[in-house]
Coordinates of C-alpha atoms in Angstrom, one line a residue:
Chain A
M1 CA 138.8 71.5 141.6
S2 CA 135.9 72.5 139.4
L3 CA 133.1 70.0 139.0
P4 CA 132.4 68.7 135.5
S5 CA 129.3 70.4 134.1
E6 CA 126.4 68.1 133.9
L7 CA 123.7 67.7 131.3
P8 CA 120.4 69.4 132.0
P9 CA 117.8 67.2 133.7
R10 CA 116.3 64.9 131.1
Q11 CA 112.7 65.9 131.7
D12 CA 113.5 69.6 130.9
I13 CA 114.9 69.1 127.4
G14 CA 113.9 67.5 124.1
V15 CA 110.4 66.5 123.1
I16 CA 109.4 65.4 126.6
G17 CA 110.6 68.7 128.1
W18 CA 108.7 70.6 125.5
V19 CA 105.5 68.7 126.0
R20 CA 105.7 69.0 129.8
K21 CA 106.4 72.7 129.6
N22 CA 103.8 73.6 127.0
L23 CA 101.0 71.1 127.2
F24 CA 100.9 69.7 130.7
S25 CA 102.3 72.4 133.0
T26 CA 99.1 73.0 135.0
W27 CA 95.8 71.2 135.5
Y28 CA 93.9 73.6 133.2
N29 CA 96.5 73.2 130.6
I30 CA 96.1 69.4 130.8
V31 CA 92.3 69.8 130.4
L32 CA 92.7 72.1 127.4
T33 CA 95.2 69.8 125.8
L34 CA 92.9 66.8 126.1
V35 CA 89.9 68.7 124.8
A36 CA 92.0 70.0 121.8
V37 CA 93.3 66.5 121.0
Y38 CA 89.7 65.2 121.2
L39 CA 88.5 67.8 118.8
V40 CA 91.3 67.3 116.4
I41 CA 90.8 63.6 116.3
T42 CA 87.0 63.8 115.8
S43 CA 87.1 66.4 113.1
A44 CA 90.3 65.3 111.2
G45 CA 88.9 61.8 110.5
P46 CA 85.8 62.9 108.6
L47 CA 87.6 65.7 106.9
L48 CA 90.4 63.3 105.7
N49 CA 87.7 60.9 104.5
W50 CA 85.9 63.6 102.6
V51 CA 88.9 65.2 101.0
I52 CA 90.9 62.1 100.1
L53 CA 90.0 58.6 101.3
E54 CA 86.4 58.5 100.0
A55 CA 86.7 61.1 97.3
T56 CA 86.4 60.4 93.6
F57 CA 89.3 61.5 91.5
T58 CA 88.8 59.7 88.2
G59 CA 85.9 59.0 85.9
E60 CA 83.9 60.6 83.1
S61 CA 80.7 62.1 84.5
A62 CA 78.7 62.8 87.6
T63 CA 77.5 59.2 87.9
D64 CA 81.1 58.1 88.7
C65 CA 81.0 60.1 91.9
S66 CA 80.3 57.7 94.9
G67 CA 78.4 60.4 96.8
E68 CA 80.3 59.8 100.0
G69 CA 83.5 61.8 99.6
A70 CA 84.3 64.9 97.5
C71 CA 83.7 64.7 93.8
W72 CA 87.0 66.1 92.7
L73 CA 86.3 64.6 89.3
F74 CA 84.0 67.6 88.7
I75 CA 87.0 70.0 89.1
G76 CA 89.1 67.9 86.8
Q77 CA 86.4 67.8 84.1
R78 CA 85.8 71.5 84.2
L79 CA 89.3 72.7 85.0
N80 CA 89.7 74.1 81.5
F81 CA 86.7 76.4 81.9
F82 CA 87.9 77.4 85.5
I83 CA 91.3 78.5 84.2
Y84 CA 90.6 80.0 80.7
G85 CA 86.9 80.8 80.7
F86 CA 85.6 80.9 77.1
Y87 CA 89.1 81.4 75.7
P88 CA 89.2 79.2 72.5
D89 CA 90.9 75.9 73.1
A90 CA 93.2 76.2 70.1
L91 CA 94.6 79.5 71.3
Q92 CA 95.0 78.6 75.0
W93 CA 98.8 78.1 74.4
R94 CA 99.0 81.9 74.5
V95 CA 97.6 82.0 78.0
D96 CA 99.8 79.1 79.0
I97 CA 102.9 81.0 77.9
M98 CA 101.8 83.8 80.2
F99 CA 101.3 81.4 83.1
G100 CA 104.8 80.1 82.4
L101 CA 106.4 83.5 82.3
L102 CA 104.6 84.5 85.5
A103 CA 106.2 81.5 87.2
V104 CA 109.6 82.2 85.7
A105 CA 109.4 85.8 86.9
F106 CA 108.3 85.2 90.4
M107 CA 109.4 81.7 91.5
P108 CA 113.0 82.9 91.8
Q109 CA 111.9 85.5 94.2
F110 CA 111.3 82.8 96.8
I111 CA 114.8 81.3 96.4
E112 CA 117.3 83.3 98.4
R113 CA 120.4 82.3 96.3
F114 CA 118.9 82.4 92.9
P115 CA 121.3 84.2 90.6
R116 CA 120.1 87.6 89.2
R117 CA 116.7 87.1 90.7
K118 CA 116.2 90.9 90.8
W119 CA 116.2 90.9 87.0
F120 CA 113.5 88.2 86.9
G121 CA 111.5 90.4 89.2
I122 CA 112.0 93.5 87.0
F123 CA 111.0 91.5 84.0
G124 CA 107.8 90.4 85.9
L125 CA 106.9 94.1 86.4
T126 CA 107.8 95.4 83.0
G127 CA 108.2 92.8 80.2
L128 CA 105.6 90.4 81.4
P129 CA 102.6 92.8 81.3
L130 CA 103.8 94.1 77.9
I131 CA 104.0 90.5 76.4
G132 CA 100.6 89.8 78.0
Y133 CA 99.1 92.9 76.4
I134 CA 100.2 91.6 73.0
L135 CA 99.6 87.9 73.4
I136 CA 96.4 87.5 75.3
P137 CA 94.0 89.8 73.2
G138 CA 95.9 89.0 70.0
G139 CA 95.1 91.0 66.9
W140 CA 98.8 91.9 66.4
F141 CA 101.5 90.1 64.3
G142 CA 99.0 87.7 62.8
L143 CA 97.7 86.5 66.1
E144 CA 94.0 85.8 66.0
E145 CA 92.0 88.3 68.0
V146 CA 90.2 87.1 71.1
Q147 CA 87.5 89.4 72.5
S148 CA 87.9 90.2 76.2
S149 CA 84.3 89.0 76.7
R150 CA 85.6 85.5 76.1
W151 CA 88.3 85.7 78.8
G152 CA 87.5 84.2 82.1
G153 CA 88.4 82.0 85.0
L154 CA 91.7 82.1 86.9
M155 CA 93.3 83.9 83.9
L156 CA 90.9 86.8 84.3
T157 CA 91.3 86.9 88.0
L158 CA 95.1 87.2 87.6
I159 CA 94.8 89.9 84.9
L160 CA 92.5 92.0 87.1
A161 CA 94.7 91.6 90.2
Y162 CA 98.0 92.0 88.3
V163 CA 97.0 95.1 86.5
G164 CA 95.3 96.6 89.6
I165 CA 98.4 96.0 91.7
L166 CA 100.9 97.1 89.2
A167 CA 99.2 100.3 88.3
A168 CA 97.9 101.2 91.7
L169 CA 101.3 101.3 93.5
P170 CA 102.9 104.0 91.4
I171 CA 99.7 106.1 91.3
G172 CA 99.3 105.6 95.0
I173 CA 102.8 106.8 95.6
I174 CA 102.3 109.9 93.5
L175 CA 99.0 110.7 95.3
A176 CA 100.7 110.2 98.7
L177 CA 103.5 112.6 97.8
G178 CA 100.9 115.0 96.4
R179 CA 98.9 115.0 99.6
R180 CA 102.1 116.0 101.5
S181 CA 103.0 118.6 99.0
D182 CA 103.5 122.2 99.9
M183 CA 101.6 123.3 96.9
P184 CA 97.9 123.9 97.9
I185 CA 96.4 123.1 94.5
I186 CA 98.2 119.8 94.1
R187 CA 97.5 118.9 97.7
G188 CA 93.9 119.7 97.3
M189 CA 93.4 117.6 94.2
C190 CA 95.1 114.6 95.8
V191 CA 93.0 114.9 98.9
V192 CA 89.8 115.1 96.9
F193 CA 90.8 112.2 94.7
I194 CA 91.7 110.0 97.7
E195 CA 88.7 110.8 99.8
V196 CA 86.2 110.4 97.0
W197 CA 87.5 107.0 95.8
R198 CA 88.2 105.6 99.2
A199 CA 84.7 106.4 100.4
V200 CA 83.0 104.4 97.6
P201 CA 82.5 100.7 97.7
L202 CA 84.2 98.7 94.9
I203 CA 80.9 97.3 93.8
T204 CA 79.7 100.9 93.2
V205 CA 82.8 101.7 91.3
L206 CA 82.5 98.6 89.1
F207 CA 78.8 99.3 88.5
M208 CA 79.4 102.9 87.6
A209 CA 82.2 101.9 85.2
S210 CA 80.2 99.3 83.5
V211 CA 76.7 100.8 83.4
M212 CA 76.9 104.5 83.9
L213 CA 80.1 105.5 82.3
P214 CA 79.0 104.6 78.7
L215 CA 76.1 107.0 79.1
F216 CA 78.4 109.9 79.8
L217 CA 80.9 109.1 77.0
P218 CA 80.4 110.7 73.6
D219 CA 79.1 108.6 70.8
G220 CA 81.7 106.4 69.2
V221 CA 84.0 106.5 72.2
N222 CA 83.7 103.2 74.0
F223 CA 86.1 101.0 76.0
E224 CA 85.6 97.4 76.5
K225 CA 83.9 96.4 79.7
L226 CA 87.1 94.8 81.0
M227 CA 89.1 97.9 80.3
R228 CA 86.5 100.0 82.2
A229 CA 86.6 97.6 85.1
L230 CA 90.4 97.7 85.2
I231 CA 90.4 101.5 85.2
G232 CA 87.9 101.5 88.0
I233 CA 89.8 99.0 90.1
T234 CA 93.1 100.8 89.6
L235 CA 91.8 104.2 90.6
W236 CA 89.9 102.8 93.6
Q237 CA 92.9 100.8 94.7
S238 CA 95.4 103.6 94.2
A239 CA 93.4 105.7 96.7
Y240 CA 93.9 103.0 99.4
M241 CA 97.5 102.6 98.4
A242 CA 98.1 106.3 98.7
E243 CA 97.1 106.3 102.4
V244 CA 99.2 103.3 103.2
V245 CA 102.2 105.0 101.6
R246 CA 101.5 108.3 103.3
G247 CA 101.7 106.4 106.6
G248 CA 105.2 105.4 105.7
L249 CA 106.2 108.9 104.6
Q250 CA 105.0 110.3 107.9
A251 CA 107.2 107.9 109.8
I252 CA 110.4 109.2 108.3
P253 CA 112.1 111.6 110.7
K254 CA 112.6 115.2 109.7
G255 CA 116.4 114.7 110.1
Q256 CA 116.4 112.5 107.1
Y257 CA 114.9 115.2 104.9
E258 CA 117.3 117.8 106.3
A259 CA 120.4 115.6 105.8
A260 CA 119.4 115.0 102.2
S261 CA 118.7 118.7 101.6
A262 CA 121.9 119.7 103.2
L263 CA 123.8 117.4 100.8
G264 CA 122.2 119.3 97.9
L265 CA 119.7 116.7 96.8
G266 CA 116.7 118.3 95.2
Y267 CA 113.1 117.3 95.9
W268 CA 112.9 114.3 93.5
R269 CA 116.3 112.9 94.4
K270 CA 115.6 113.4 98.1
T271 CA 112.3 111.6 97.7
G272 CA 113.5 108.9 95.4
L273 CA 116.8 108.0 97.0
V274 CA 116.3 108.7 100.7
V275 CA 112.6 109.0 101.7
L276 CA 110.7 106.5 99.6
P277 CA 113.1 103.6 100.0
Q278 CA 112.7 103.9 103.7
A279 CA 109.0 104.7 103.7
L280 CA 108.1 101.8 101.4
T281 CA 110.1 99.4 103.4
L282 CA 108.3 100.4 106.6
V283 CA 104.9 99.9 105.0
I284 CA 105.5 96.6 103.2
P285 CA 103.0 94.8 105.5
G286 CA 100.4 97.4 104.7
I287 CA 101.0 97.4 101.0
V288 CA 100.8 93.6 100.8
N289 CA 97.7 93.6 102.9
T290 CA 96.1 96.0 100.4
F291 CA 97.3 93.8 97.5
I292 CA 95.8 90.7 99.1
S293 CA 92.5 92.5 99.7
L294 CA 92.4 93.6 96.1
F295 CA 93.2 90.1 94.8
K296 CA 90.1 88.8 96.7
D297 CA 88.0 91.8 95.8
T298 CA 88.4 91.1 92.1
T299 CA 85.7 88.5 92.5
L300 CA 83.2 91.4 92.6
V301 CA 83.5 91.8 88.8
L302 CA 80.9 89.0 88.8
I303 CA 78.2 91.6 89.2
I304 CA 79.1 93.3 85.9
G305 CA 79.1 90.0 84.1
L306 CA 82.8 89.2 83.9
F307 CA 83.5 85.5 84.7
D308 CA 86.5 85.4 87.0
I309 CA 87.4 82.1 88.7
L310 CA 84.6 82.4 91.2
G311 CA 82.1 83.3 88.5
A312 CA 83.2 80.4 86.4
V313 CA 82.8 77.9 89.2
Q314 CA 79.5 79.4 90.3
S315 CA 78.0 79.1 86.9
T316 CA 79.1 75.5 86.6
I317 CA 77.8 74.2 90.0
T318 CA 74.3 75.1 88.8
D319 CA 74.8 72.8 85.8
P320 CA 72.1 70.1 86.1
A321 CA 74.6 67.5 84.9
W322 CA 76.5 67.8 88.2
R323 CA 74.5 67.6 91.4
N324 CA 75.8 68.5 94.8
V325 CA 79.2 69.7 93.8
T326 CA 78.7 73.2 95.5
T327 CA 81.2 72.5 98.3
E328 CA 83.8 71.1 96.0
G329 CA 83.6 74.1 93.8
Y330 CA 83.9 76.6 96.6
V331 CA 86.7 74.7 98.3
F332 CA 88.6 74.7 95.0
V333 CA 88.1 78.5 94.6
A334 CA 89.2 79.1 98.2
F335 CA 92.3 77.0 97.7
C336 CA 93.3 78.9 94.5
F337 CA 92.9 82.2 96.3
W338 CA 94.8 80.9 99.3
I339 CA 97.7 79.8 97.2
F340 CA 98.2 83.2 95.6
C341 CA 97.5 85.3 98.8
F342 CA 99.7 83.1 100.9
G343 CA 102.5 83.4 98.3
M344 CA 102.3 87.2 98.5
S345 CA 102.3 87.1 102.2
R346 CA 105.4 84.9 102.3
Y347 CA 107.2 87.0 99.8
S348 CA 106.5 90.2 101.7
Q349 CA 107.9 88.6 104.9
N350 CA 111.0 87.6 102.9
L351 CA 111.4 91.1 101.6
E352 CA 111.0 92.7 105.0
R353 CA 113.7 90.5 106.5
K354 CA 116.0 91.3 103.6
L355 CA 115.5 95.1 103.8
D356 CA 115.8 95.3 107.5
T357 CA 119.1 97.0 108.2
G358 CA 118.5 96.9 112.0
H359 CA 118.2 100.6 112.4
K360 CA 115.3 103.1 112.7
S361 CA 116.8 106.5 112.6
Chain B
M1 CA 139.4 124.8 96.2
T2 CA 139.4 121.0 96.1
E3 CA 143.0 120.9 94.9
H4 CA 144.7 122.9 97.5
N5 CA 142.4 121.3 100.0
T6 CA 143.8 117.9 99.4
A7 CA 147.3 119.3 99.2
Q8 CA 146.9 120.8 102.6
N9 CA 145.8 117.4 104.0
S10 CA 149.0 115.7 103.1
E11 CA 151.4 118.2 104.7
G12 CA 150.0 120.7 107.1
A13 CA 147.4 118.5 108.7
R14 CA 149.4 115.6 110.1
T15 CA 152.3 117.6 111.5
A16 CA 150.7 120.5 113.2
P17 CA 147.0 120.0 113.1
V18 CA 146.0 123.3 114.8
E19 CA 148.7 125.5 113.5
F20 CA 146.9 127.4 110.9
T21 CA 148.5 128.5 107.6
K22 CA 146.2 129.4 104.8
R23 CA 143.9 132.3 105.2
T24 CA 142.9 134.6 102.4
D25 CA 141.1 137.9 102.9
K26 CA 138.2 136.7 100.9
T27 CA 134.9 136.8 102.7
I28 CA 133.1 133.6 102.1
I29 CA 130.0 134.1 104.2
K30 CA 128.4 137.4 104.7
V31 CA 125.5 137.8 107.0
A32 CA 124.0 141.3 107.2
D33 CA 121.2 142.4 109.6
M34 CA 119.5 139.1 109.4
H35 CA 116.2 138.5 111.2
K36 CA 114.1 135.5 111.6
W37 CA 110.7 134.9 113.1
Y38 CA 108.9 131.7 114.0
G39 CA 105.3 133.0 113.6
T40 CA 105.4 136.0 115.8
F41 CA 108.4 134.9 117.9
H42 CA 111.5 136.9 117.0
V43 CA 114.2 134.2 117.0
L44 CA 117.1 136.0 115.4
K45 CA 117.4 139.7 115.8
G46 CA 119.6 141.4 113.3
L47 CA 122.7 139.2 113.1
N48 CA 125.9 140.5 111.4
L49 CA 128.9 138.3 110.6
D50 CA 131.6 138.1 108.0
V51 CA 133.5 134.9 107.8
K52 CA 136.8 134.8 105.9
E53 CA 137.8 131.8 103.8
G54 CA 139.6 129.3 106.1
E55 CA 138.3 130.9 109.3
R56 CA 137.1 128.7 112.1
I57 CA 134.2 130.0 114.2
V58 CA 132.7 128.5 117.3
I59 CA 129.3 129.6 118.4
C60 CA 128.2 129.0 122.0
G61 CA 125.3 130.2 124.1
P62 CA 122.5 128.9 126.3
S63 CA 119.8 126.7 124.8
G64 CA 117.1 128.6 123.0
S65 CA 119.6 131.4 122.1
G66 CA 119.1 130.8 118.4
K67 CA 122.6 129.5 117.6
S68 CA 121.4 126.3 115.8
T69 CA 118.8 128.3 113.9
F70 CA 121.5 130.7 112.9
I71 CA 123.7 128.1 111.3
R72 CA 120.7 126.3 109.8
C73 CA 120.0 129.6 108.0
I74 CA 123.4 129.5 106.3
N75 CA 122.4 126.5 104.2
R76 CA 118.7 127.5 104.2
L77 CA 117.4 124.6 106.2
E78 CA 115.6 127.6 107.8
E79 CA 114.7 130.7 105.9
H80 CA 115.3 134.2 107.1
Q81 CA 112.8 136.9 106.7
R82 CA 114.9 140.0 106.6
G83 CA 118.4 141.0 105.8
Q84 CA 121.0 139.2 103.7
I85 CA 123.0 136.0 103.7
I86 CA 125.6 135.6 101.0
V87 CA 127.5 132.4 100.8
D88 CA 130.4 132.1 98.3
N89 CA 129.0 135.0 96.3
V90 CA 125.5 133.5 96.1
E91 CA 122.7 135.2 97.9
L92 CA 120.2 133.0 99.6
T93 CA 116.7 133.8 98.5
N94 CA 113.7 131.8 97.5
D95 CA 115.4 130.8 94.3
V96 CA 115.7 127.0 94.5
K97 CA 118.6 127.0 92.0
Q98 CA 120.7 129.3 94.2
I99 CA 119.9 127.3 97.3
D100 CA 121.1 124.2 95.6
T101 CA 124.3 125.9 94.5
V102 CA 125.0 127.0 98.0
R103 CA 124.1 123.6 99.5
K104 CA 126.6 121.9 97.2
E105 CA 129.4 124.0 98.7
V106 CA 128.2 123.8 102.4
G107 CA 128.5 120.5 104.3
M108 CA 126.6 120.0 107.4
V109 CA 126.9 117.7 110.4
F110 CA 123.9 117.2 112.7
Q111 CA 123.5 116.5 116.4
H112 CA 121.7 113.3 115.7
F113 CA 124.0 112.3 112.7
N114 CA 121.0 111.7 110.4
L115 CA 122.8 109.0 108.4
F116 CA 120.6 107.2 105.9
P117 CA 119.8 103.9 107.6
H118 CA 118.9 102.0 104.5
L119 CA 122.3 102.6 102.9
T120 CA 125.7 101.3 103.9
V121 CA 128.3 103.6 105.2
L122 CA 130.0 103.7 101.7
E123 CA 126.6 104.3 100.0
N124 CA 125.9 107.1 102.4
C125 CA 129.1 108.8 101.4
C126 CA 128.7 108.2 97.7
L127 CA 125.1 109.3 97.3
A128 CA 125.4 113.0 97.0
P129 CA 128.6 113.0 94.9
L130 CA 127.0 110.6 92.5
W131 CA 123.7 112.3 92.1
V132 CA 124.5 115.9 92.8
R133 CA 128.0 116.3 91.6
K134 CA 127.6 113.6 88.9
V135 CA 131.0 112.2 89.8
P136 CA 131.8 108.8 88.1
K137 CA 131.1 105.9 90.4
R138 CA 134.7 104.7 90.7
E139 CA 135.9 108.1 91.6
A140 CA 133.1 108.6 94.1
I141 CA 134.0 105.4 95.9
A142 CA 137.7 106.3 95.9
T143 CA 136.9 109.7 97.4
A144 CA 134.6 108.1 100.0
M145 CA 137.3 105.6 101.0
E146 CA 139.8 108.4 101.3
Y147 CA 137.6 110.4 103.7
L148 CA 136.5 107.3 105.6
D149 CA 140.2 106.7 106.0
R150 CA 140.7 110.2 107.3
V151 CA 138.0 109.8 109.9
K152 CA 139.6 106.5 110.8
I153 CA 136.8 104.0 110.0
P154 CA 137.6 102.6 106.5
E155 CA 136.9 99.1 107.8
Q156 CA 133.3 99.9 108.5
A157 CA 132.5 100.9 104.9
D158 CA 130.1 98.0 104.1
K159 CA 128.2 98.1 107.4
Y160 CA 124.9 99.8 107.9
P161 CA 124.7 102.9 110.2
G162 CA 122.6 100.9 112.7
Q163 CA 125.6 98.6 113.3
L164 CA 127.9 101.5 114.4
S165 CA 128.4 103.3 117.7
G166 CA 127.4 106.9 118.1
G167 CA 130.9 108.2 117.7
Q168 CA 131.5 106.1 114.6
Q169 CA 128.2 107.3 113.1
Q170 CA 129.1 110.9 113.7
R171 CA 132.5 110.4 112.0
V172 CA 130.7 108.8 109.0
A173 CA 128.4 111.8 108.9
I174 CA 131.5 114.1 108.8
A175 CA 133.0 111.9 106.0
R176 CA 129.7 112.0 104.1
A177 CA 129.7 115.8 104.2
L178 CA 133.3 116.0 103.2
C179 CA 132.8 113.7 100.2
M180 CA 131.0 116.6 98.5
K181 CA 134.3 118.5 98.8
P182 CA 132.5 121.5 100.4
K183 CA 134.1 124.9 100.9
I184 CA 132.4 125.4 104.2
M185 CA 131.5 122.9 107.0
L186 CA 128.7 123.6 109.5
F187 CA 128.6 121.6 112.7
D188 CA 125.4 121.7 114.7
E189 CA 126.2 120.4 118.2
P190 CA 128.1 117.4 116.8
T191 CA 129.0 115.9 120.1
S192 CA 125.9 116.7 122.2
A193 CA 124.3 113.3 121.5
L194 CA 127.4 111.3 122.2
D195 CA 128.5 109.3 125.3
P196 CA 131.5 111.0 127.0
E197 CA 134.0 108.5 125.8
M198 CA 133.1 109.0 122.2
I199 CA 133.3 112.8 122.2
K200 CA 137.0 112.8 121.9
E201 CA 137.2 110.7 118.7
V202 CA 134.8 113.1 117.0
L203 CA 136.6 116.2 118.2
D204 CA 139.9 114.7 117.1
V205 CA 138.5 114.4 113.6
M206 CA 137.2 118.0 113.7
I207 CA 140.5 119.3 114.9
E208 CA 142.3 117.5 112.1
L209 CA 139.9 119.0 109.7
A210 CA 140.4 122.5 111.1
G211 CA 144.1 122.1 110.5
S212 CA 143.5 121.4 106.8
G213 CA 142.2 124.9 106.2
M214 CA 138.5 124.2 106.0
T215 CA 136.2 127.1 106.7
M216 CA 134.2 125.9 109.7
I217 CA 131.3 127.2 111.8
C218 CA 130.6 125.1 114.8
V219 CA 127.9 125.3 117.4
T220 CA 129.2 123.5 120.4
H221 CA 129.5 123.5 124.2
E222 CA 133.1 122.0 124.0
M223 CA 135.0 125.0 125.3
G224 CA 138.3 123.1 125.0
F225 CA 137.7 122.6 121.3
A226 CA 136.9 126.3 121.0
K227 CA 140.2 127.3 122.7
T228 CA 142.4 125.0 120.6
V229 CA 140.7 125.5 117.2
A230 CA 138.6 128.7 116.9
D231 CA 139.8 131.9 115.3
R232 CA 136.8 133.7 116.7
V233 CA 134.2 132.7 119.3
I234 CA 130.7 134.0 119.2
F235 CA 128.4 134.1 122.3
M236 CA 124.7 134.3 121.4
D237 CA 121.9 135.0 123.7
Q238 CA 118.2 135.6 123.0
G239 CA 118.7 135.8 119.3
E240 CA 121.6 138.3 119.4
I241 CA 125.3 138.1 119.0
V242 CA 126.4 139.3 122.4
E243 CA 130.1 138.9 122.1
L244 CA 132.5 138.1 119.2
A245 CA 136.2 137.8 120.0
P246 CA 139.3 135.7 119.5
P247 CA 139.4 132.8 122.0
E248 CA 142.2 134.2 124.2
E249 CA 140.3 137.4 124.7
F250 CA 136.9 135.6 124.9
F251 CA 137.8 133.3 127.7
S252 CA 140.2 135.4 129.7
N253 CA 138.7 138.8 129.4
P254 CA 135.0 138.8 128.2
K255 CA 133.5 142.2 127.9
E256 CA 129.9 141.5 128.4
A257 CA 128.3 140.6 131.7
R258 CA 126.1 138.0 130.1
T259 CA 129.1 136.2 128.6
R260 CA 130.9 136.2 131.9
Q261 CA 127.8 134.7 133.6
F262 CA 127.5 132.0 130.9
L263 CA 131.2 131.1 131.1
N264 CA 131.0 130.9 134.9
Q265 CA 128.2 128.4 134.5
I266 CA 129.9 126.1 132.1
L267 CA 133.6 126.3 132.9

């Protein structure tokens, strides 16, 4: 006697249903929808024209640019400088190898089913920087030496961010643990370190590292400018990282510590096997947020005369041979930064999903 | 210890779980005039207790009487300020090495389970044997499966704690503690956080464990459990051991007025 079940009313499902429900449900929704559509149409057209339709992609020099759309030709012509800085053309293969290895190490991390992707990641964090340390400056194994003052562009940006990120995380973890230590001297030292470095702007740190530090060092002891900047960035960043990690440590219930202690795990095992894995998982969003900020803050090295990608582009747009390419230059830089930052963001979300075991004890 | 422990499991445990066979005269825990303060608050006031190997002791008392604090002193999750606690011939002092030695031999089960949520059930059970006892991985897994089998949830081995019910989590917690093959097991209100229908499954596991000859100290309000299992029942109030007697005597003929009052309230 039961009636056959019917399909839902047509206007409630599918595209029409969605549009009705979300865009035209009330009179003010209708108005908002129409205004939004108008704005999109009026702005998308000119944007599309500028970026693609009227843009110039091929040619030899500034005269080939039509003047209407974007002059992407400029980016193409100067791409080498934007990527490698003053790194000698003949030796750029060394940097290319590093770009390749970077891709090999991290692309698999975005593919869920990639076999042994964990090992690729571990290589990215250990082997990769080691190879880079040998390959990029040269001077070993018959490789011709390239002074760090000749490095620049995207390559320099990546080196600054990579070293900063890689070194700041472990130092930050140690500082965070130290700040929660029972031992007053260790705790005090960590608090002072964190509070001093965190309260100083990165510009000041870089400036001190580049200008003031050499004055205090004894004669004959001198680091390269890049090395000084790297140390400054790392210490500054690790103070931030420490506070992010400490937030995670504080979220771990006391019961977890007690259970680990009751099983006979000592401090380091308890921390390494029980507390940190949970704490770090909790603060992945905060950690990646800090990484992304650092990645963008590396542009500040401009003020101590290092030419990262922004510096490289900025110095080129003032070139009299190219007029009115300012917008193109900055759009290109913004796009490069967006690619890397968005990649980090996606990866972190990926990681969060994977590590979520559906239980907060 | 570990050898005759497993031998006991196979015979005695299954047939007559509560009938108790093995008891030596060896004192395994000795607490002498033990005091503890939280700041200026005197929580434990001169406790004395000798526990023989294989003995099963139930501690009850009103909340705030210090019973949890007492058993947490036995594996030094809390430190005492005066008196002596000797566990398996090792005195508990500030010496970290000695504390670790004691903790290896003393398993603990908590009211809120405290399983490690980022590890699977099997990994929870293998963690301490692998890192503290340095047992080879294969052996650790075999032991873990044996104990998960004994608490009747081997099929949940690859799940995360968050996917289990409260009763299942508590049984995993018991298995996790047993995987260290401890000589003594401490239970801190193991059924208090459980829904009524899950209490029995946990108590059954504990009764079975009691039958195997494990030395147990158990803080609980489950008086039925105390009657079936305990060799001695302790009543604590305001940081003191008020009454200490075998269950028959404790329940039928308590000497102290405070004990009688407590029993009237809960029975």
